[in-house]
mmCIF file of N, CA and C and ligand atoms in Angstrom:
data_model
loop_
_atom_site.group_PDB
_atom_site.id
_atom_site.type_symbol
_atom_site.label_atom_id
_atom_site.label_comp_id
_atom_site.label_asym_id
_atom_site.label_seq_id
_atom_site.Cartn_x
_atom_site.Cartn_y
_atom_site.Cartn_z
ATOM 1 N N MET A 797 0.846 -1.197 -0.001
ATOM 2 C CA MET A 797 0.002 0.003 -0.007
ATOM 3 C C MET A 797 0.882 1.261 0.001
ATOM 4 N N LYS A 798 0.485 2.229 -0.760
ATOM 5 C CA LYS A 798 1.280 3.463 -0.833
ATOM 6 C C LYS A 798 0.646 4.551 0.028
ATOM 7 N N TRP A 799 1.521 5.267 0.697
ATOM 8 C CA TRP A 799 1.078 6.385 1.527
ATOM 9 C C TRP A 799 1.583 7.684 0.927
ATOM 10 N N LEU A 800 0.835 8.744 1.185
ATOM 11 C CA LEU A 800 1.319 10.057 0.804
ATOM 12 C C LEU A 800 2.532 10.393 1.656
ATOM 13 N N LYS A 801 3.561 10.885 1.024
ATOM 14 C CA LYS A 801 4.753 11.284 1.757
ATOM 15 C C LYS A 801 4.949 12.789 1.619
ATOM 16 N N LYS A 802 5.576 13.348 2.625
ATOM 17 C CA LYS A 802 5.764 14.786 2.625
ATOM 18 C C LYS A 802 7.146 15.144 2.104
ATOM 19 N N CYS A 803 7.188 16.096 1.183
ATOM 20 C CA CYS A 803 8.447 16.556 0.620
ATOM 21 C C CYS A 803 9.223 17.339 1.670
ATOM 22 N N LYS A 804 10.541 17.067 1.740
ATOM 23 C CA LYS A 804 11.371 17.784 2.720
ATOM 24 C C LYS A 804 11.550 19.250 2.332
ATOM 25 N N THR A 805 11.600 19.499 1.045
ATOM 26 C CA THR A 805 11.884 20.847 0.578
ATOM 27 C C THR A 805 10.641 21.715 0.534
ATOM 28 N N GLY A 806 9.606 21.202 -0.105
ATOM 29 C CA GLY A 806 8.385 21.971 -0.226
ATOM 30 C C GLY A 806 7.376 21.534 0.812
ATOM 31 N N SER A 807 6.305 22.283 0.939
ATOM 32 C CA SER A 807 5.270 21.922 1.905
ATOM 33 C C SER A 807 4.124 21.254 1.154
ATOM 34 N N HIS A 808 4.464 20.208 0.441
ATOM 35 C CA HIS A 808 3.448 19.484 -0.314
ATOM 36 C C HIS A 808 3.686 17.992 -0.186
ATOM 37 N N TYR A 809 2.748 17.211 -0.651
ATOM 38 C CA TYR A 809 2.839 15.760 -0.523
ATOM 39 C C TYR A 809 3.011 15.108 -1.882
ATOM 40 N N THR A 810 3.592 13.909 -1.865
ATOM 41 C CA THR A 810 3.792 13.177 -3.093
ATOM 42 C C THR A 810 3.670 11.686 -2.839
ATOM 43 N N LEU A 811 3.317 10.947 -3.852
ATOM 44 C CA LEU A 811 3.236 9.492 -3.729
ATOM 45 C C LEU A 811 4.590 8.836 -4.000
ATOM 46 N N HIS A 812 5.547 9.642 -4.474
ATOM 47 C CA HIS A 812 6.839 9.101 -4.870
ATOM 48 C C HIS A 812 7.807 9.067 -3.685
ATOM 49 N N GLU A 813 8.765 8.133 -3.765
ATOM 50 C CA GLU A 813 9.814 8.066 -2.739
ATOM 51 C C GLU A 813 10.672 9.336 -2.806
ATOM 52 N N VAL A 814 10.902 9.784 -4.021
ATOM 53 C CA VAL A 814 11.666 11.010 -4.220
ATOM 54 C C VAL A 814 10.763 12.016 -4.941
ATOM 55 N N CYS A 815 10.711 13.213 -4.408
ATOM 56 C CA CYS A 815 9.854 14.259 -4.993
ATOM 57 C C CYS A 815 10.284 14.541 -6.432
ATOM 58 N N PRO A 816 9.367 14.391 -7.382
ATOM 59 C CA PRO A 816 9.719 14.631 -8.775
ATOM 60 C C PRO A 816 9.945 16.108 -9.072
ATOM 61 N N GLU A 817 9.473 16.972 -8.203
ATOM 62 C CA GLU A 817 9.619 18.416 -8.419
ATOM 63 C C GLU A 817 10.945 18.942 -7.890
ATOM 64 N N HIS A 818 11.348 18.472 -6.711
ATOM 65 C CA HIS A 818 12.543 19.007 -6.057
ATOM 66 C C HIS A 818 13.720 18.047 -6.057
ATOM 67 N N GLY A 819 13.464 16.770 -6.334
ATOM 68 C CA GLY A 819 14.551 15.797 -6.322
ATOM 69 C C GLY A 819 15.000 15.439 -4.926
ATOM 70 N N GLU A 820 14.192 15.779 -3.913
ATOM 71 C CA GLU A 820 14.528 15.452 -2.523
ATOM 72 C C GLU A 820 13.714 14.241 -2.098
ATOM 73 N N SER A 821 14.271 13.450 -1.180
ATOM 74 C CA SER A 821 13.539 12.299 -0.692
ATOM 75 C C SER A 821 12.366 12.765 0.160
ATOM 76 N N ALA A 822 11.232 12.094 -0.026
ATOM 77 C CA ALA A 822 10.040 12.432 0.734
ATOM 78 C C ALA A 822 9.953 11.516 1.943
ATOM 79 N N VAL A 823 9.424 12.040 3.039
ATOM 80 C CA VAL A 823 9.355 11.278 4.286
ATOM 81 C C VAL A 823 7.902 11.011 4.649
ATOM 82 N N ASN A 824 7.709 9.951 5.408
ATOM 83 C CA ASN A 824 6.370 9.609 5.874
ATOM 84 C C ASN A 824 5.989 10.515 7.044
ATOM 85 N N PRO A 825 4.920 11.312 6.901
ATOM 86 C CA PRO A 825 4.558 12.251 7.961
ATOM 87 C C PRO A 825 3.842 11.604 9.132
ATOM 88 N N HIS A 826 3.451 10.346 8.983
ATOM 89 C CA HIS A 826 2.699 9.690 10.043
ATOM 90 C C HIS A 826 3.634 9.238 11.158
ATOM 91 N N PRO A 827 3.221 9.329 12.399
ATOM 92 C CA PRO A 827 4.044 8.864 13.516
ATOM 93 C C PRO A 827 4.272 7.355 13.443
ATOM 94 N N PRO A 828 5.443 6.875 13.829
ATOM 95 C CA PRO A 828 5.795 5.460 13.667
ATOM 96 C C PRO A 828 4.919 4.520 14.474
ATOM 97 N N LYS A 829 4.316 4.997 15.569
ATOM 98 C CA LYS A 829 3.517 4.085 16.378
ATOM 99 C C LYS A 829 2.182 3.766 15.708
ATOM 100 N N PHE A 830 1.819 4.549 14.698
ATOM 101 C CA PHE A 830 0.595 4.267 13.964
ATOM 102 C C PHE A 830 0.866 3.134 12.976
ATOM 103 N N ASP A 831 0.460 1.942 13.326
ATOM 104 C CA ASP A 831 0.740 0.774 12.492
ATOM 105 C C ASP A 831 -0.541 -0.034 12.289
ATOM 106 N N PRO A 832 -1.262 0.209 11.194
ATOM 107 C CA PRO A 832 -2.533 -0.491 10.953
ATOM 108 C C PRO A 832 -2.360 -1.998 10.818
ATOM 109 N N LEU A 833 -1.201 -2.421 10.353
ATOM 110 C CA LEU A 833 -0.965 -3.860 10.213
ATOM 111 C C LEU A 833 -0.949 -4.534 11.585
ATOM 112 N N ASP A 834 -0.292 -3.889 12.564
ATOM 113 C CA ASP A 834 -0.223 -4.452 13.896
ATOM 114 C C ASP A 834 -1.614 -4.471 14.531
ATOM 115 N N LYS A 835 -2.394 -3.434 14.285
ATOM 116 C CA LYS A 835 -3.742 -3.352 14.824
ATOM 117 C C LYS A 835 -4.599 -4.491 14.270
ATOM 118 N N ASN A 836 -4.472 -4.753 12.985
ATOM 119 C CA ASN A 836 -5.210 -5.855 12.380
ATOM 120 C C ASN A 836 -4.776 -7.194 12.958
ATOM 121 N N GLY A 837 -3.493 -7.334 13.195
ATOM 122 C CA GLY A 837 -2.980 -8.578 13.754
ATOM 123 C C GLY A 837 -3.523 -8.804 15.157
ATOM 124 N N ALA A 838 -3.582 -7.740 15.956
ATOM 125 C CA ALA A 838 -4.094 -7.856 17.319
ATOM 126 C C ALA A 838 -5.573 -8.244 17.311
ATOM 127 N N ALA A 839 -6.343 -7.618 16.426
ATOM 128 C CA ALA A 839 -7.775 -7.921 16.344
ATOM 129 C C ALA A 839 -7.992 -9.367 15.897
ATOM 130 N N ARG A 840 -7.135 -9.822 14.986
ATOM 131 C CA ARG A 840 -7.256 -11.193 14.499
ATOM 132 C C ARG A 840 -6.949 -12.208 15.617
ATOM 133 N N ARG A 841 -5.878 -11.908 16.364
ATOM 134 C CA ARG A 841 -5.540 -12.807 17.458
ATOM 135 C C ARG A 841 -6.661 -12.845 18.501
ATOM 136 N N LYS A 842 -7.244 -11.678 18.768
ATOM 137 C CA LYS A 842 -8.285 -11.588 19.780
ATOM 138 C C LYS A 842 -9.516 -12.387 19.327
ATOM 139 N N SER A 843 -9.845 -12.315 18.037
ATOM 140 C CA SER A 843 -11.019 -13.009 17.536
ATOM 141 C C SER A 843 -10.825 -14.524 17.595
ATOM 142 N N LYS A 844 -9.566 -14.952 17.565
ATOM 143 C CA LYS A 844 -9.284 -16.386 17.636
ATOM 144 C C LYS A 844 -9.156 -16.867 19.081
ATOM 145 N N GLY A 845 -9.204 -15.932 20.017
ATOM 146 C CA GLY A 845 -9.130 -16.286 21.426
ATOM 147 C C GLY A 845 -7.739 -16.689 21.875
ATOM 148 N N ILE A 846 -6.713 -16.205 21.156
ATOM 149 C CA ILE A 846 -5.335 -16.552 21.527
ATOM 150 C C ILE A 846 -4.897 -15.799 22.783
ATOM 151 N N TRP A 847 -5.473 -14.568 22.986
ATOM 152 C CA TRP A 847 -5.123 -13.830 24.199
ATOM 153 C C TRP A 847 -6.341 -13.201 24.808
HETATM 154 ZN ZN1 ZN B 77 8.880 18.687 -3.496
#
């Protein structure tokens, strides 16, 4: 899945790893603790009664 990334140089977002406008690497603006995959895994384990 692709996330919008924030350009380091400009105050805009891009889907690319490197901003096509500025040639700078774009970074993920979301905080690292936000992990939807882990949340899905926890819900799945809970539904199976593992914990
Ligand atoms: Zn840019």
